[in-house]
């Protein structure tokens, strides 16, 4: 039993970083003009939690940014102006690429590029395990088992998502191959028809000129 438990832990340890994008700390450098964006492909019904903080090298300057988070269909999930720090959280409604964009506001940056620390969490990493432990009165091994259960569920859901994406890509590939095949047949048919018309035209031309 202990051996199976250790094997399960090892499986979670190696598969979780690959199949579940749990937490990403990103250091962004936003240009003084323009926008800097980060994106992540997330499946539906996944909790996303992110904290961002504008870093200033000079204590006398407090740069502010405009923050906008959009869904794959362009819906605005979070929008903040003149922000130096903040947080956004949402549960994804559709699968696809979610985008978070940062833009420097006005001249608050002293005409310099600014840095932003973005702590992006999804899935199991976005859960507040301390609150869950207090609410359900669990701790120690039982709490770790709950985290392990959440990781297994996340891996299962992600595998199902990858399977559905693979099926969608296969359908698209089959449709593309079918269209290419029909295009090739049409092109060959058109070449044959054009060649026949050219032969017929040349035959009539030579007959008019009494060359044949």
PDB file of C-alpha atoms in Angstrom:
ATOM      1  CA  UNK A   1       0.000   0.000   0.000  1.00  0.00           C
ATOM      2  CA  UNK A   2       2.815   2.383   0.916  1.00  0.00           C
ATOM      3  CA  UNK A   3       4.630   1.580  -2.328  1.00  0.00           C
ATOM      4  CA  UNK A   4       1.498   2.363  -4.389  1.00  0.00           C
ATOM      5  CA  UNK A   5       1.066   5.619  -2.474  1.00  0.00           C
ATOM      6  CA  UNK A   6       4.663   6.646  -3.224  1.00  0.00           C
ATOM      7  CA  UNK A   7       4.249   5.745  -6.889  1.00  0.00           C
ATOM      8  CA  UNK A   8       1.105   7.865  -7.064  1.00  0.00           C
ATOM      9  CA  UNK A   9       2.949  10.802  -5.508  1.00  0.00           C
ATOM     10  CA  UNK A  10       5.780  10.371  -8.005  1.00  0.00           C
ATOM     11  CA  UNK A  11       3.270  10.310 -10.871  1.00  0.00           C
ATOM     12  CA  UNK A  12       1.654  13.532  -9.657  1.00  0.00           C
ATOM     13  CA  UNK A  13       5.065  15.150  -9.140  1.00  0.00           C
ATOM     14  CA  UNK A  14       6.169  14.501 -12.710  1.00  0.00           C
ATOM     15  CA  UNK A  15       2.843  15.011 -14.508  1.00  0.00           C
ATOM     16  CA  UNK A  16       1.535  18.080 -12.707  1.00  0.00           C
ATOM     17  CA  UNK A  17       4.025  20.577 -14.222  1.00  0.00           C
ATOM     18  CA  UNK A  18       3.295  19.239 -17.708  1.00  0.00           C
ATOM     19  CA  UNK A  19      -0.465  18.859 -17.596  1.00  0.00           C
ATOM     20  CA  UNK A  20      -1.551  21.527 -15.106  1.00  0.00           C
ATOM     21  CA  UNK A  21      -0.246  25.091 -15.467  1.00  0.00           C
ATOM     22  CA  UNK A  22      -0.678  25.814 -11.774  1.00  0.00           C
ATOM     23  CA  UNK A  23       1.331  28.954 -11.064  1.00  0.00           C
ATOM     24  CA  UNK A  24       3.430  31.367 -13.083  1.00  0.00           C
ATOM     25  CA  UNK A  25       5.372  34.311 -11.686  1.00  0.00           C
ATOM     26  CA  UNK A  26       6.202  36.634 -14.575  1.00  0.00           C
ATOM     27  CA  UNK A  27       8.434  39.707 -14.596  1.00  0.00           C
ATOM     28  CA  UNK A  28       7.333  42.071 -17.351  1.00  0.00           C
ATOM     29  CA  UNK A  29       9.089  45.091 -18.801  1.00  0.00           C
ATOM     30  CA  UNK A  30       6.475  47.450 -20.237  1.00  0.00           C
ATOM     31  CA  UNK A  31       7.794  49.950 -22.812  1.00  0.00           C
ATOM     32  CA  UNK A  32       7.165  53.661 -22.282  1.00  0.00           C
ATOM     33  CA  UNK A  33       5.029  53.596 -25.438  1.00  0.00           C
ATOM     34  CA  UNK A  34       2.964  50.583 -26.420  1.00  0.00           C
ATOM     35  CA  UNK A  35       1.452  47.592 -24.673  1.00  0.00           C
ATOM     36  CA  UNK A  36       2.861  44.425 -23.137  1.00  0.00           C
ATOM     37  CA  UNK A  37       0.635  41.338 -23.040  1.00  0.00           C
ATOM     38  CA  UNK A  38       0.822  37.851 -21.593  1.00  0.00           C
ATOM     39  CA  UNK A  39      -1.439  35.005 -22.625  1.00  0.00           C
ATOM     40  CA  UNK A  40      -2.284  31.492 -21.571  1.00  0.00           C
ATOM     41  CA  UNK A  41      -4.461  28.812 -23.101  1.00  0.00           C
ATOM     42  CA  UNK A  42      -6.928  27.631 -20.449  1.00  0.00           C
ATOM     43  CA  UNK A  43      -9.825  25.232 -20.621  1.00  0.00           C
ATOM     44  CA  UNK A  44     -13.320  26.105 -19.413  1.00  0.00           C
ATOM     45  CA  UNK A  45     -14.454  26.029 -15.771  1.00  0.00           C
ATOM     46  CA  UNK A  46     -10.996  26.779 -14.376  1.00  0.00           C
ATOM     47  CA  UNK A  47     -10.409  29.294 -11.582  1.00  0.00           C
ATOM     48  CA  UNK A  48      -7.843  31.991 -12.401  1.00  0.00           C
ATOM     49  CA  UNK A  49      -6.294  34.263  -9.795  1.00  0.00           C
ATOM     50  CA  UNK A  50      -3.602  36.871 -10.466  1.00  0.00           C
ATOM     51  CA  UNK A  51      -1.828  39.639  -8.557  1.00  0.00           C
ATOM     52  CA  UNK A  52       0.176  42.371 -10.256  1.00  0.00           C
ATOM     53  CA  UNK A  53       2.495  45.014  -8.828  1.00  0.00           C
ATOM     54  CA  UNK A  54       4.269  47.891 -10.566  1.00  0.00           C
ATOM     55  CA  UNK A  55       7.947  48.062  -9.576  1.00  0.00           C
ATOM     56  CA  UNK A  56       9.671  51.435  -9.449  1.00  0.00           C
ATOM     57  CA  UNK A  57      13.425  51.916  -9.082  1.00  0.00           C
ATOM     58  CA  UNK A  58      12.932  55.504  -7.954  1.00  0.00           C
ATOM     59  CA  UNK A  59      10.944  56.201  -4.791  1.00  0.00           C
ATOM     60  CA  UNK A  60       9.908  59.643  -6.056  1.00  0.00           C
ATOM     61  CA  UNK A  61       8.201  58.196  -9.145  1.00  0.00           C
ATOM     62  CA  UNK A  62       5.015  56.136  -8.895  1.00  0.00           C
ATOM     63  CA  UNK A  63       4.209  54.852 -12.390  1.00  0.00           C
ATOM     64  CA  UNK A  64       0.678  53.715 -13.140  1.00  0.00           C
ATOM     65  CA  UNK A  65      -0.612  51.327 -15.770  1.00  0.00           C
ATOM     66  CA  UNK A  66      -3.829  50.411 -17.511  1.00  0.00           C
ATOM     67  CA  UNK A  67      -4.710  46.732 -17.100  1.00  0.00           C
ATOM     68  CA  UNK A  68      -7.124  44.835 -19.326  1.00  0.00           C
ATOM     69  CA  UNK A  69      -7.913  41.113 -19.238  1.00  0.00           C
ATOM     70  CA  UNK A  70      -9.955  39.567 -22.056  1.00  0.00           C
ATOM     71  CA  UNK A  71     -11.412  36.157 -22.834  1.00  0.00           C
ATOM     72  CA  UNK A  72     -10.926  34.214 -26.102  1.00  0.00           C
ATOM     73  CA  UNK A  73     -14.142  35.792 -27.435  1.00  0.00           C
ATOM     74  CA  UNK A  74     -13.036  39.327 -26.529  1.00  0.00           C
ATOM     75  CA  UNK A  75     -15.121  39.757 -23.372  1.00  0.00           C
ATOM     76  CA  UNK A  76     -13.479  42.082 -20.838  1.00  0.00           C
ATOM     77  CA  UNK A  77     -12.965  40.211 -17.555  1.00  0.00           C
ATOM     78  CA  UNK A  78     -10.983  42.911 -15.755  1.00  0.00           C
ATOM     79  CA  UNK A  79     -10.189  46.538 -16.529  1.00  0.00           C
ATOM     80  CA  UNK A  80      -8.354  48.997 -14.312  1.00  0.00           C
ATOM     81  CA  UNK A  81      -6.929  52.461 -15.002  1.00  0.00           C
ATOM     82  CA  UNK A  82      -4.131  54.287 -13.183  1.00  0.00           C
ATOM     83  CA  UNK A  83      -3.230  51.195 -11.191  1.00  0.00           C
ATOM     84  CA  UNK A  84      -0.001  50.562  -9.294  1.00  0.00           C
ATOM     85  CA  UNK A  85      -1.122  47.159  -8.012  1.00  0.00           C
ATOM     86  CA  UNK A  86      -4.202  45.002  -8.080  1.00  0.00           C
ATOM     87  CA  UNK A  87      -5.767  41.606  -8.367  1.00  0.00           C
ATOM     88  CA  UNK A  88      -8.212  39.904 -10.694  1.00  0.00           C
ATOM     89  CA  UNK A  89     -10.003  36.608 -10.379  1.00  0.00           C
ATOM     90  CA  UNK A  90     -12.506  34.798 -12.562  1.00  0.00           C
ATOM     91  CA  UNK A  91     -13.717  31.371 -13.609  1.00  0.00           C
ATOM     92  CA  UNK A  92     -13.230  30.641 -17.293  1.00  0.00           C
ATOM     93  CA  UNK A  93     -16.445  30.176 -19.274  1.00  0.00           C
ATOM     94  CA  UNK A  94     -14.893  29.015 -22.545  1.00  0.00           C
ATOM     95  CA  UNK A  95     -11.715  27.267 -23.592  1.00  0.00           C
ATOM     96  CA  UNK A  96      -9.065  29.247 -25.410  1.00  0.00           C
ATOM     97  CA  UNK A  97      -6.373  31.888 -24.991  1.00  0.00           C
ATOM     98  CA  UNK A  98      -6.861  34.429 -22.209  1.00  0.00           C
ATOM     99  CA  UNK A  99      -4.965  37.708 -22.551  1.00  0.00           C
ATOM    100  CA  UNK A 100      -3.743  40.192 -19.930  1.00  0.00           C
ATOM    101  CA  UNK A 101      -2.389  43.484 -21.331  1.00  0.00           C
ATOM    102  CA  UNK A 102      -0.529  46.269 -19.514  1.00  0.00           C
ATOM    103  CA  UNK A 103      -0.066  49.789 -20.864  1.00  0.00           C
ATOM    104  CA  UNK A 104       1.789  52.732 -19.310  1.00  0.00           C
ATOM    105  CA  UNK A 105      -0.492  55.643 -18.419  1.00  0.00           C
ATOM    106  CA  UNK A 106       0.567  59.223 -19.252  1.00  0.00           C
ATOM    107  CA  UNK A 107       3.975  60.445 -18.082  1.00  0.00           C
ATOM    108  CA  UNK A 108       3.797  58.933 -14.618  1.00  0.00           C
ATOM    109  CA  UNK A 109       6.794  56.713 -15.443  1.00  0.00           C
ATOM    110  CA  UNK A 110       9.310  59.518 -15.978  1.00  0.00           C
ATOM    111  CA  UNK A 111       9.729  58.596 -19.650  1.00  0.00           C
ATOM    112  CA  UNK A 112      11.241  55.212 -18.773  1.00  0.00           C
ATOM    113  CA  UNK A 113      10.265  51.589 -19.210  1.00  0.00           C
ATOM    114  CA  UNK A 114       8.615  50.128 -16.125  1.00  0.00           C
ATOM    115  CA  UNK A 115       8.604  46.656 -14.605  1.00  0.00           C
ATOM    116  CA  UNK A 116       5.598  44.671 -13.427  1.00  0.00           C
ATOM    117  CA  UNK A 117       5.556  41.549 -11.280  1.00  0.00           C
ATOM    118  CA  UNK A 118       2.645  39.298 -12.294  1.00  0.00           C
ATOM    119  CA  UNK A 119       1.736  36.269 -10.179  1.00  0.00           C
ATOM    120  CA  UNK A 120      -0.637  34.184 -12.334  1.00  0.00           C
ATOM    121  CA  UNK A 121      -2.323  31.152 -10.765  1.00  0.00           C
ATOM    122  CA  UNK A 122      -4.787  28.702 -12.299  1.00  0.00           C
ATOM    123  CA  UNK A 123      -6.604  25.595 -11.221  1.00  0.00           C
ATOM    124  CA  UNK A 124      -5.472  23.948  -8.007  1.00  0.00           C
ATOM    125  CA  UNK A 125      -2.886  26.675  -7.269  1.00  0.00           C
ATOM    126  CA  UNK A 126      -5.654  29.298  -7.165  1.00  0.00           C
ATOM    127  CA  UNK A 127      -7.443  27.564  -4.309  1.00  0.00           C
ATOM    128  CA  UNK A 128      -7.133  28.970  -0.793  1.00  0.00           C
ATOM    129  CA  UNK A 129      -6.128  25.780   0.993  1.00  0.00           C
ATOM    130  CA  UNK A 130      -5.818  27.518   4.364  1.00  0.00           C
ATOM    131  CA  UNK A 131      -9.475  28.552   4.210  1.00  0.00           C
ATOM    132  CA  UNK A 132     -10.507  25.096   3.053  1.00  0.00           C
ATOM    133  CA  UNK A 133      -8.570  23.507   5.916  1.00  0.00           C
ATOM    134  CA  UNK A 134     -10.194  25.791   8.490  1.00  0.00           C
ATOM    135  CA  UNK A 135     -13.681  25.369   7.036  1.00  0.00           C
ATOM    136  CA  UNK A 136     -13.545  21.579   6.793  1.00  0.00           C
ATOM    137  CA  UNK A 137     -11.333  21.190   9.882  1.00  0.00           C
ATOM    138  CA  UNK A 138      -8.673  19.128   8.165  1.00  0.00           C
ATOM    139  CA  UNK A 139      -4.912  19.274   8.500  1.00  0.00           C
ATOM    140  CA  UNK A 140      -1.718  17.320   8.048  1.00  0.00           C
ATOM    141  CA  UNK A 141      -1.939  14.195   5.914  1.00  0.00           C
ATOM    142  CA  UNK A 142      -5.643  14.651   5.233  1.00  0.00           C
ATOM    143  CA  UNK A 143      -5.037  18.126   3.812  1.00  0.00           C
ATOM    144  CA  UNK A 144      -2.201  16.830   1.636  1.00  0.00           C
ATOM    145  CA  UNK A 145      -4.498  14.067   0.387  1.00  0.00           C
ATOM    146  CA  UNK A 146      -7.097  16.697  -0.541  1.00  0.00           C
ATOM    147  CA  UNK A 147      -4.437  18.581  -2.495  1.00  0.00           C
ATOM    148  CA  UNK A 148      -3.410  15.321  -4.147  1.00  0.00           C
ATOM    149  CA  UNK A 149      -7.035  14.610  -5.042  1.00  0.00           C
ATOM    150  CA  UNK A 150      -7.349  18.069  -6.549  1.00  0.00           C
ATOM    151  CA  UNK A 151      -4.182  17.517  -8.588  1.00  0.00           C
ATOM    152  CA  UNK A 152      -5.483  14.177  -9.891  1.00  0.00           C
ATOM    153  CA  UNK A 153      -8.805  15.759 -10.862  1.00  0.00           C
ATOM    154  CA  UNK A 154      -6.922  18.562 -12.599  1.00  0.00           C
ATOM    155  CA  UNK A 155      -4.812  16.081 -14.565  1.00  0.00           C
ATOM    156  CA  UNK A 156      -7.935  14.126 -15.536  1.00  0.00           C
ATOM    157  CA  UNK A 157      -9.755  17.247 -16.687  1.00  0.00           C
ATOM    158  CA  UNK A 158      -6.727  18.438 -18.614  1.00  0.00           C
ATOM    159  CA  UNK A 159      -6.358  15.070 -20.335  1.00  0.00           C
ATOM    160  CA  UNK A 160     -10.012  15.209 -21.378  1.00  0.00           C
ATOM    161  CA  UNK A 161      -9.454  18.739 -22.688  1.00  0.00           C
ATOM    162  CA  UNK A 162      -6.394  17.651 -24.666  1.00  0.00           C
ATOM    163  CA  UNK A 163      -8.353  14.693 -26.016  1.00  0.00           C
ATOM    164  CA  UNK A 164     -11.175  16.967 -27.198  1.00  0.00           C
ATOM    165  CA  UNK A 165      -8.683  19.380 -28.779  1.00  0.00           C
ATOM    166  CA  UNK A 166      -6.987  16.471 -30.523  1.00  0.00           C
ATOM    167  CA  UNK A 167     -10.360  15.343 -31.895  1.00  0.00           C
ATOM    168  CA  UNK A 168     -11.107  18.879 -33.115  1.00  0.00           C
ATOM    169  CA  UNK A 169      -7.705  19.141 -34.793  1.00  0.00           C
ATOM    170  CA  UNK A 170      -8.194  15.745 -36.406  1.00  0.00           C
ATOM    171  CA  UNK A 171     -11.547  16.839 -37.846  1.00  0.00           C
ATOM    172  CA  UNK A 172      -9.991  20.061 -39.160  1.00  0.00           C
ATOM    173  CA  UNK A 173      -7.105  18.085 -40.654  1.00  0.00           C
ATOM    174  CA  UNK A 174      -9.466  15.637 -42.348  1.00  0.00           C
ATOM    175  CA  UNK A 175     -11.553  18.483 -43.793  1.00  0.00           C
ATOM    176  CA  UNK A 176      -8.407  20.216 -45.021  1.00  0.00           C
ATOM    177  CA  UNK A 177      -7.128  17.019 -46.647  1.00  0.00           C
ATOM    178  CA  UNK A 178     -10.514  16.494 -48.313  1.00  0.00           C
ATOM    179  CA  UNK A 179     -10.535  20.051 -49.663  1.00  0.00           C
ATOM    180  CA  UNK A 180      -6.964  19.704 -50.938  1.00  0.00           C
ATOM    181  CA  UNK A 181      -7.884  16.434 -52.675  1.00  0.00           C
ATOM    182  CA  UNK A 182     -10.918  18.025 -54.373  1.00  0.00           C
ATOM    183  CA  UNK A 183      -8.820  21.046 -55.338  1.00  0.00           C
ATOM    184  CA  UNK A 184      -6.213  18.754 -56.913  1.00  0.00           C
ATOM    185  CA  UNK A 185      -8.902  16.868 -58.844  1.00  0.00           C
ATOM    186  CA  UNK A 186     -10.450  20.142 -60.042  1.00  0.00           C
ATOM    187  CA  UNK A 187      -7.049  21.485 -61.063  1.00  0.00           C
ATOM    188  CA  UNK A 188      -6.284  18.290 -62.997  1.00  0.00           C
ATOM    189  CA  UNK A 189      -9.709  18.428 -64.674  1.00  0.00           C
ATOM    190  CA  UNK A 190      -9.244  22.059 -65.658  1.00  0.00           C
ATOM    191  CA  UNK A 191      -5.777  21.268 -67.104  1.00  0.00           C
ATOM    192  CA  UNK A 192      -7.224  18.392 -69.148  1.00  0.00           C
ATOM    193  CA  UNK A 193     -10.086  20.552 -70.469  1.00  0.00           C
ATOM    194  CA  UNK A 194      -7.749  23.436 -71.344  1.00  0.00           C
ATOM    195  CA  UNK A 195      -5.334  21.057 -73.087  1.00  0.00           C
ATOM    196  CA  UNK A 196      -8.211  19.567 -75.120  1.00  0.00           C
ATOM    197  CA  UNK A 197      -9.434  23.026 -76.143  1.00  0.00           C
ATOM    198  CA  UNK A 198      -5.921  24.020 -77.177  1.00  0.00           C
ATOM    199  CA  UNK A 199      -5.568  20.910 -79.334  1.00  0.00           C
ATOM    200  CA  UNK A 200      -8.989  21.558 -80.926  1.00  0.00           C
ATOM    201  CA  UNK A 201      -8.110  25.195 -81.606  1.00  0.00           C
ATOM    202  CA  UNK A 202      -4.752  24.304 -83.182  1.00  0.00           C
ATOM    203  CA  UNK A 203      -6.393  21.643 -85.346  1.00  0.00           C
ATOM    204  CA  UNK A 204      -8.984  24.123 -86.643  1.00  0.00           C
ATOM    205  CA  UNK A 205      -6.265  26.725 -87.211  1.00  0.00           C
ATOM    206  CA  UNK A 206      -4.119  24.392 -89.260  1.00  0.00           C
ATOM    207  CA  UNK A 207      -7.172  23.230 -91.266  1.00  0.00           C
ATOM    208  CA  UNK A 208      -8.033  26.838 -92.128  1.00  0.00           C
ATOM    209  CA  UNK A 209      -4.471  27.426 -93.234  1.00  0.00           C
ATOM    210  CA  UNK A 210      -4.611  24.158 -95.182  1.00  0.00           C
ATOM    211  CA  UNK A 211      -1.506  22.930 -93.435  1.00  0.00           C
ATOM    212  CA  UNK A 212      -3.091  19.589 -92.677  1.00  0.00           C
TER     213      UNK A 212
END
